[in-house]
Amino acid sequence: MSQNTSNSPAAAADDEAVAASTTKPPEEWVTGDEPATGAQLSYLQTLAREVDEELPESLTKAHASELIDEYRQRSPRVES
């Protein structure tokens, strides 16, 4: 799959349409109930420190993804 490098409004709209049509909510992921990945856990630990939260002991991929979204919104360092 090639990446669209055009800066035109039509190209941006196409990119957004593709992203919207290929993004599933975490609760619908086939592998969502598998344990969170090392990358997810590492990123979550960083974000959790920034927002003064403690992580649950065991996380699924889906729950980790949801927490990442939540903590990113609250992090002073991450721009939305």
PDB file of N, CA and C in Angstrom:
ATOM      1  N   MET A   1       0.850  -1.176   0.000  1.00  0.00           N
ATOM      2  CA  MET A   1       0.000   0.000   0.000  1.00  0.00           C
ATOM      3  C   MET A   1       0.888   1.228   0.000  1.00  0.00           C
ATOM      4  N   SER A   2       0.656   2.122  -0.917  1.00  0.00           N
ATOM      5  CA  SER A   2       1.477   3.318  -0.998  1.00  0.00           C
ATOM      6  C   SER A   2       0.903   4.386  -0.092  1.00  0.00           C
ATOM      7  N   GLN A   3       1.788   5.224   0.394  1.00  0.00           N
ATOM      8  CA  GLN A   3       1.370   6.297   1.271  1.00  0.00           C
ATOM      9  C   GLN A   3       1.161   7.558   0.449  1.00  0.00           C
ATOM     10  N   ASN A   4       0.079   8.252   0.693  1.00  0.00           N
ATOM     11  CA  ASN A   4      -0.236   9.465  -0.025  1.00  0.00           C
ATOM     12  C   ASN A   4       0.588  10.601   0.555  1.00  0.00           C
ATOM     13  N   THR A   5       1.437  11.192  -0.274  1.00  0.00           N
ATOM     14  CA  THR A   5       2.298  12.266   0.198  1.00  0.00           C
ATOM     15  C   THR A   5       1.825  13.632  -0.277  1.00  0.00           C
ATOM     16  N   SER A   6       0.685  13.692  -0.955  1.00  0.00           N
ATOM     17  CA  SER A   6       0.142  14.951  -1.444  1.00  0.00           C
ATOM     18  C   SER A   6      -0.433  15.747  -0.282  1.00  0.00           C
ATOM     19  N   ASN A   7      -0.355  17.045  -0.364  1.00  0.00           N
ATOM     20  CA  ASN A   7      -0.898  17.911   0.673  1.00  0.00           C
ATOM     21  C   ASN A   7      -2.249  18.490   0.297  1.00  0.00           C
ATOM     22  N   SER A   8      -2.867  18.000  -0.765  1.00  0.00           N
ATOM     23  CA  SER A   8      -4.138  18.563  -1.205  1.00  0.00           C
ATOM     24  C   SER A   8      -5.258  18.174  -0.247  1.00  0.00           C
ATOM     25  N   PRO A   9      -6.310  19.011  -0.160  1.00  0.00           N
ATOM     26  CA  PRO A   9      -7.463  18.677   0.689  1.00  0.00           C
ATOM     27  C   PRO A   9      -8.116  17.360   0.298  1.00  0.00           C
ATOM     28  N   ALA A  10      -8.163  17.056  -0.988  1.00  0.00           N
ATOM     29  CA  ALA A  10      -8.775  15.797  -1.432  1.00  0.00           C
ATOM     30  C   ALA A  10      -7.957  14.610  -0.940  1.00  0.00           C
ATOM     31  N   ALA A  11      -6.635  14.722  -0.981  1.00  0.00           N
ATOM     32  CA  ALA A  11      -5.780  13.636  -0.514  1.00  0.00           C
ATOM     33  C   ALA A  11      -5.950  13.440   0.988  1.00  0.00           C
ATOM     34  N   ALA A  12      -6.049  14.528   1.738  1.00  0.00           N
ATOM     35  CA  ALA A  12      -6.248  14.434   3.180  1.00  0.00           C
ATOM     36  C   ALA A  12      -7.585  13.774   3.493  1.00  0.00           C
ATOM     37  N   ALA A  13      -8.621  14.117   2.745  1.00  0.00           N
ATOM     38  CA  ALA A  13      -9.937  13.509   2.942  1.00  0.00           C
ATOM     39  C   ALA A  13      -9.889  12.022   2.631  1.00  0.00           C
ATOM     40  N   ASP A  14      -9.164  11.642   1.565  1.00  0.00           N
ATOM     41  CA  ASP A  14      -9.012  10.229   1.225  1.00  0.00           C
ATOM     42  C   ASP A  14      -8.311   9.473   2.346  1.00  0.00           C
ATOM     43  N   ASP A  15      -7.238  10.048   2.898  1.00  0.00           N
ATOM     44  CA  ASP A  15      -6.502   9.422   3.986  1.00  0.00           C
ATOM     45  C   ASP A  15      -7.394   9.223   5.208  1.00  0.00           C
ATOM     46  N   GLU A  16      -8.202  10.240   5.524  1.00  0.00           N
ATOM     47  CA  GLU A  16      -9.100  10.139   6.667  1.00  0.00           C
ATOM     48  C   GLU A  16     -10.174   9.086   6.441  1.00  0.00           C
ATOM     49  N   ALA A  17     -10.686   8.984   5.231  1.00  0.00           N
ATOM     50  CA  ALA A  17     -11.712   7.989   4.920  1.00  0.00           C
ATOM     51  C   ALA A  17     -11.153   6.579   5.055  1.00  0.00           C
ATOM     52  N   VAL A  18      -9.937   6.360   4.584  1.00  0.00           N
ATOM     53  CA  VAL A  18      -9.310   5.044   4.704  1.00  0.00           C
ATOM     54  C   VAL A  18      -9.082   4.710   6.174  1.00  0.00           C
ATOM     55  N   ALA A  19      -8.570   5.647   6.941  1.00  0.00           N
ATOM     56  CA  ALA A  19      -8.325   5.409   8.359  1.00  0.00           C
ATOM     57  C   ALA A  19      -9.620   5.088   9.091  1.00  0.00           C
ATOM     58  N   ALA A  20     -10.673   5.815   8.800  1.00  0.00           N
ATOM     59  CA  ALA A  20     -11.954   5.585   9.459  1.00  0.00           C
ATOM     60  C   ALA A  20     -12.541   4.231   9.096  1.00  0.00           C
ATOM     61  N   SER A  21     -12.335   3.794   7.870  1.00  0.00           N
ATOM     62  CA  SER A  21     -12.931   2.535   7.431  1.00  0.00           C
ATOM     63  C   SER A  21     -12.125   1.324   7.886  1.00  0.00           C
ATOM     64  N   THR A  22     -10.886   1.521   8.311  1.00  0.00           N
ATOM     65  CA  THR A  22     -10.052   0.387   8.719  1.00  0.00           C
ATOM     66  C   THR A  22      -9.793   0.349  10.217  1.00  0.00           C
ATOM     67  N   THR A  23     -10.351   1.287  10.961  1.00  0.00           N
ATOM     68  CA  THR A  23     -10.139   1.341  12.397  1.00  0.00           C
ATOM     69  C   THR A  23     -11.326   0.711  13.109  1.00  0.00           C
ATOM     70  N   LYS A  24     -11.026  -0.308  13.920  1.00  0.00           N
ATOM     71  CA  LYS A  24     -12.065  -0.938  14.720  1.00  0.00           C
ATOM     72  C   LYS A  24     -11.905  -0.493  16.167  1.00  0.00           C
ATOM     73  N   PRO A  25     -13.006  -0.401  16.885  1.00  0.00           N
ATOM     74  CA  PRO A  25     -12.888  -0.123  18.314  1.00  0.00           C
ATOM     75  C   PRO A  25     -12.156  -1.291  18.996  1.00  0.00           C
ATOM     76  N   PRO A  26     -11.378  -1.025  20.037  1.00  0.00           N
ATOM     77  CA  PRO A  26     -10.613  -2.099  20.683  1.00  0.00           C
ATOM     78  C   PRO A  26     -11.456  -3.303  21.105  1.00  0.00           C
ATOM     79  N   GLU A  27     -12.703  -3.067  21.509  1.00  0.00           N
ATOM     80  CA  GLU A  27     -13.529  -4.204  21.946  1.00  0.00           C
ATOM     81  C   GLU A  27     -13.882  -5.152  20.796  1.00  0.00           C
ATOM     82  N   GLU A  28     -13.663  -4.725  19.555  1.00  0.00           N
ATOM     83  CA  GLU A  28     -13.938  -5.585  18.400  1.00  0.00           C
ATOM     84  C   GLU A  28     -12.679  -6.240  17.835  1.00  0.00           C
ATOM     85  N   TRP A  29     -11.512  -5.972  18.419  1.00  0.00           N
ATOM     86  CA  TRP A  29     -10.276  -6.554  17.917  1.00  0.00           C
ATOM     87  C   TRP A  29     -10.288  -8.065  18.105  1.00  0.00           C
ATOM     88  N   VAL A  30      -9.813  -8.787  17.123  1.00  0.00           N
ATOM     89  CA  VAL A  30      -9.715 -10.247  17.219  1.00  0.00           C
ATOM     90  C   VAL A  30      -8.732 -10.631  18.323  1.00  0.00           C
ATOM     91  N   THR A  31      -7.653  -9.879  18.468  1.00  0.00           N
ATOM     92  CA  THR A  31      -6.630 -10.195  19.475  1.00  0.00           C
ATOM     93  C   THR A  31      -6.738  -9.290  20.696  1.00  0.00           C
ATOM     94  N   GLY A  32      -7.856  -8.596  20.856  1.00  0.00           N
ATOM     95  CA  GLY A  32      -8.023  -7.634  21.940  1.00  0.00           C
ATOM     96  C   GLY A  32      -7.931  -8.212  23.325  1.00  0.00           C
ATOM     97  N   ASP A  33      -8.258  -9.506  23.473  1.00  0.00           N
ATOM     98  CA  ASP A  33      -8.194 -10.100  24.813  1.00  0.00           C
ATOM     99  C   ASP A  33      -6.850 -10.772  25.113  1.00  0.00           C
ATOM    100  N   GLU A  34      -5.897 -10.645  24.200  1.00  0.00           N
ATOM    101  CA  GLU A  34      -4.546 -11.141  24.457  1.00  0.00           C
ATOM    102  C   GLU A  34      -3.825 -10.163  25.375  1.00  0.00           C
ATOM    103  N   PRO A  35      -2.775 -10.606  26.060  1.00  0.00           N
ATOM    104  CA  PRO A  35      -2.023  -9.695  26.938  1.00  0.00           C
ATOM    105  C   PRO A  35      -1.448  -8.516  26.157  1.00  0.00           C
ATOM    106  N   ALA A  36      -1.374  -7.367  26.827  1.00  0.00           N
ATOM    107  CA  ALA A  36      -0.801  -6.165  26.212  1.00  0.00           C
ATOM    108  C   ALA A  36       0.625  -6.456  25.756  1.00  0.00           C
ATOM    109  N   THR A  37       1.039  -5.775  24.706  1.00  0.00           N
ATOM    110  CA  THR A  37       2.393  -5.965  24.176  1.00  0.00           C
ATOM    111  C   THR A  37       3.397  -5.207  25.038  1.00  0.00           C
ATOM    112  N   GLY A  38       4.649  -5.560  24.882  1.00  0.00           N
ATOM    113  CA  GLY A  38       5.708  -4.867  25.605  1.00  0.00           C
ATOM    114  C   GLY A  38       5.745  -3.390  25.264  1.00  0.00           C
ATOM    115  N   ALA A  39       5.541  -3.068  23.999  1.00  0.00           N
ATOM    116  CA  ALA A  39       5.544  -1.668  23.577  1.00  0.00           C
ATOM    117  C   ALA A  39       4.395  -0.899  24.230  1.00  0.00           C
ATOM    118  N   GLN A  40       3.213  -1.515  24.286  1.00  0.00           N
ATOM    119  CA  GLN A  40       2.085  -0.859  24.932  1.00  0.00           C
ATOM    120  C   GLN A  40       2.386  -0.598  26.403  1.00  0.00           C
ATOM    121  N   LEU A  41       2.913  -1.613  27.083  1.00  0.00           N
ATOM    122  CA  LEU A  41       3.183  -1.479  28.508  1.00  0.00           C
ATOM    123  C   LEU A  41       4.250  -0.418  28.787  1.00  0.00           C
ATOM    124  N   SER A  42       5.273  -0.391  27.960  1.00  0.00           N
ATOM    125  CA  SER A  42       6.331   0.600  28.138  1.00  0.00           C
ATOM    126  C   SER A  42       5.778   2.016  27.972  1.00  0.00           C
ATOM    127  N   TYR A  43       5.006   2.231  26.922  1.00  0.00           N
ATOM    128  CA  TYR A  43       4.421   3.547  26.672  1.00  0.00           C
ATOM    129  C   TYR A  43       3.443   3.916  27.779  1.00  0.00           C
ATOM    130  N   LEU A  44       2.639   2.953  28.204  1.00  0.00           N
ATOM    131  CA  LEU A  44       1.678   3.211  29.270  1.00  0.00           C
ATOM    132  C   LEU A  44       2.372   3.597  30.571  1.00  0.00           C
ATOM    133  N   GLN A  45       3.482   2.959  30.886  1.00  0.00           N
ATOM    134  CA  GLN A  45       4.213   3.298  32.107  1.00  0.00           C
ATOM    135  C   GLN A  45       4.665   4.750  32.069  1.00  0.00           C
ATOM    136  N   THR A  46       5.154   5.191  30.920  1.00  0.00           N
ATOM    137  CA  THR A  46       5.576   6.582  30.768  1.00  0.00           C
ATOM    138  C   THR A  46       4.385   7.517  30.929  1.00  0.00           C
ATOM    139  N   LEU A  47       3.301   7.232  30.215  1.00  0.00           N
ATOM    140  CA  LEU A  47       2.117   8.087  30.301  1.00  0.00           C
ATOM    141  C   LEU A  47       1.524   8.083  31.708  1.00  0.00           C
ATOM    142  N   ALA A  48       1.480   6.927  32.351  1.00  0.00           N
ATOM    143  CA  ALA A  48       0.912   6.821  33.697  1.00  0.00           C
ATOM    144  C   ALA A  48       1.678   7.701  34.681  1.00  0.00           C
ATOM    145  N   ARG A  49       3.005   7.710  34.571  1.00  0.00           N
ATOM    146  CA  ARG A  49       3.802   8.594  35.435  1.00  0.00           C
ATOM    147  C   ARG A  49       3.434  10.054  35.195  1.00  0.00           C
ATOM    148  N   GLU A  50       3.247  10.420  33.928  1.00  0.00           N
ATOM    149  CA  GLU A  50       2.944  11.811  33.591  1.00  0.00           C
ATOM    150  C   GLU A  50       1.586  12.270  34.100  1.00  0.00           C
ATOM    151  N   VAL A  51       0.638  11.353  34.203  1.00  0.00           N
ATOM    152  CA  VAL A  51      -0.711  11.718  34.649  1.00  0.00           C
ATOM    153  C   VAL A  51      -1.010  11.218  36.063  1.00  0.00           C
ATOM    154  N   ASP A  52       0.044  10.737  36.735  1.00  0.00           N
ATOM    155  CA  ASP A  52      -0.047  10.293  38.130  1.00  0.00           C
ATOM    156  C   ASP A  52      -1.108   9.198  38.332  1.00  0.00           C
ATOM    157  N   GLU A  53      -0.988   8.156  37.524  1.00  0.00           N
ATOM    158  CA  GLU A  53      -1.881   7.000  37.620  1.00  0.00           C
ATOM    159  C   GLU A  53      -1.056   5.737  37.824  1.00  0.00           C
ATOM    160  N   GLU A  54      -1.665   4.725  38.414  1.00  0.00           N
ATOM    161  CA  GLU A  54      -1.033   3.415  38.525  1.00  0.00           C
ATOM    162  C   GLU A  54      -1.713   2.476  37.542  1.00  0.00           C
ATOM    163  N   LEU A  55      -0.913   1.616  36.921  1.00  0.00           N
ATOM    164  CA  LEU A  55      -1.460   0.674  35.945  1.00  0.00           C
ATOM    165  C   LEU A  55      -2.016  -0.558  36.646  1.00  0.00           C
ATOM    166  N   PRO A  56      -3.092  -1.112  36.105  1.00  0.00           N
ATOM    167  CA  PRO A  56      -3.578  -2.400  36.612  1.00  0.00           C
ATOM    168  C   PRO A  56      -2.495  -3.465  36.410  1.00  0.00           C
ATOM    169  N   GLU A  57      -2.541  -4.523  37.201  1.00  0.00           N
ATOM    170  CA  GLU A  57      -1.506  -5.552  37.115  1.00  0.00           C
ATOM    171  C   GLU A  57      -1.505  -6.293  35.791  1.00  0.00           C
ATOM    172  N   SER A  58      -2.666  -6.616  35.269  1.00  0.00           N
ATOM    173  CA  SER A  58      -2.697  -7.308  33.977  1.00  0.00           C
ATOM    174  C   SER A  58      -3.610  -6.525  33.034  1.00  0.00           C
ATOM    175  N   LEU A  59      -3.133  -6.352  31.823  1.00  0.00           N
ATOM    176  CA  LEU A  59      -3.878  -5.602  30.827  1.00  0.00           C
ATOM    177  C   LEU A  59      -3.975  -6.394  29.534  1.00  0.00           C
ATOM    178  N   THR A  60      -5.114  -6.291  28.883  1.00  0.00           N
ATOM    179  CA  THR A  60      -5.256  -6.856  27.550  1.00  0.00           C
ATOM    180  C   THR A  60      -4.817  -5.803  26.540  1.00  0.00           C
ATOM    181  N   LYS A  61      -4.624  -6.225  25.305  1.00  0.00           N
ATOM    182  CA  LYS A  61      -4.271  -5.277  24.251  1.00  0.00           C
ATOM    183  C   LYS A  61      -5.342  -4.200  24.123  1.00  0.00           C
ATOM    184  N   ALA A  62      -6.601  -4.604  24.178  1.00  0.00           N
ATOM    185  CA  ALA A  62      -7.699  -3.652  24.015  1.00  0.00           C
ATOM    186  C   ALA A  62      -7.737  -2.654  25.164  1.00  0.00           C
ATOM    187  N   HIS A  63      -7.619  -3.136  26.405  1.00  0.00           N
ATOM    188  CA  HIS A  63      -7.661  -2.238  27.560  1.00  0.00           C
ATOM    189  C   HIS A  63      -6.447  -1.304  27.556  1.00  0.00           C
ATOM    190  N   ALA A  64      -5.291  -1.830  27.199  1.00  0.00           N
ATOM    191  CA  ALA A  64      -4.089  -0.998  27.114  1.00  0.00           C
ATOM    192  C   ALA A  64      -4.288   0.116  26.089  1.00  0.00           C
ATOM    193  N   SER A  65      -4.872  -0.213  24.955  1.00  0.00           N
ATOM    194  CA  SER A  65      -5.116   0.791  23.923  1.00  0.00           C
ATOM    195  C   SER A  65      -6.047   1.886  24.430  1.00  0.00           C
ATOM    196  N   GLU A  66      -7.090   1.499  25.144  1.00  0.00           N
ATOM    197  CA  GLU A  66      -8.029   2.466  25.696  1.00  0.00           C
ATOM    198  C   GLU A  66      -7.339   3.367  26.721  1.00  0.00           C
ATOM    199  N   LEU A  67      -6.499   2.777  27.585  1.00  0.00           N
ATOM    200  CA  LEU A  67      -5.775   3.580  28.568  1.00  0.00           C
ATOM    201  C   LEU A  67      -4.787   4.530  27.903  1.00  0.00           C
ATOM    202  N   ILE A  68      -4.124   4.065  26.853  1.00  0.00           N
ATOM    203  CA  ILE A  68      -3.202   4.930  26.119  1.00  0.00           C
ATOM    204  C   ILE A  68      -3.957   6.152  25.596  1.00  0.00           C
ATOM    205  N   ASP A  69      -5.115   5.940  24.992  1.00  0.00           N
ATOM    206  CA  ASP A  69      -5.912   7.056  24.483  1.00  0.00           C
ATOM    207  C   ASP A  69      -6.292   8.020  25.620  1.00  0.00           C
ATOM    208  N   GLU A  70      -6.736   7.460  26.742  1.00  0.00           N
ATOM    209  CA  GLU A  70      -7.149   8.284  27.881  1.00  0.00           C
ATOM    210  C   GLU A  70      -5.973   9.077  28.444  1.00  0.00           C
ATOM    211  N   TYR A  71      -4.847   8.407  28.689  1.00  0.00           N
ATOM    212  CA  TYR A  71      -3.682   9.063  29.286  1.00  0.00           C
ATOM    213  C   TYR A  71      -3.064  10.088  28.338  1.00  0.00           C
ATOM    214  N   ARG A  72      -3.086   9.806  27.039  1.00  0.00           N
ATOM    215  CA  ARG A  72      -2.552  10.775  26.065  1.00  0.00           C
ATOM    216  C   ARG A  72      -3.349  12.079  26.126  1.00  0.00           C
ATOM    217  N   GLN A  73      -4.657  11.969  26.287  1.00  0.00           N
ATOM    218  CA  GLN A  73      -5.493  13.172  26.358  1.00  0.00           C
ATOM    219  C   GLN A  73      -5.166  13.999  27.602  1.00  0.00           C
ATOM    220  N   ARG A  74      -4.749  13.329  28.659  1.00  0.00           N
ATOM    221  CA  ARG A  74      -4.466  14.013  29.920  1.00  0.00           C
ATOM    222  C   ARG A  74      -3.010  14.431  30.070  1.00  0.00           C
ATOM    223  N   SER A  75      -2.137  13.902  29.259  1.00  0.00           N
ATOM    224  CA  SER A  75      -0.708  14.172  29.388  1.00  0.00           C
ATOM    225  C   SER A  75      -0.383  15.605  28.968  1.00  0.00           C
ATOM    226  N   PRO A  76       0.403  16.297  29.773  1.00  0.00           N
ATOM    227  CA  PRO A  76       0.776  17.658  29.416  1.00  0.00           C
ATOM    228  C   PRO A  76       1.791  17.705  28.273  1.00  0.00           C
ATOM    229  N   ARG A  77       2.437  16.591  27.990  1.00  0.00           N
ATOM    230  CA  ARG A  77       3.501  16.546  26.999  1.00  0.00           C
ATOM    231  C   ARG A  77       3.016  16.147  25.616  1.00  0.00           C
ATOM    232  N   VAL A  78       1.866  15.506  25.528  1.00  0.00           N
ATOM    233  CA  VAL A  78       1.362  14.991  24.259  1.00  0.00           C
ATOM    234  C   VAL A  78       0.356  15.966  23.681  1.00  0.00           C
ATOM    235  N   GLU A  79       0.612  16.392  22.451  1.00  0.00           N
ATOM    236  CA  GLU A  79      -0.340  17.267  21.782  1.00  0.00           C
ATOM    237  C   GLU A  79      -1.373  16.437  21.054  1.00  0.00           C
ATOM    238  N   SER A  80      -2.623  16.844  21.143  1.00  0.00           N
ATOM    239  CA  SER A  80      -3.708  16.109  20.490  1.00  0.00           C
ATOM    240  C   SER A  80      -3.731  16.375  19.023  1.00  0.00           C
TER     241      SER A  80
END
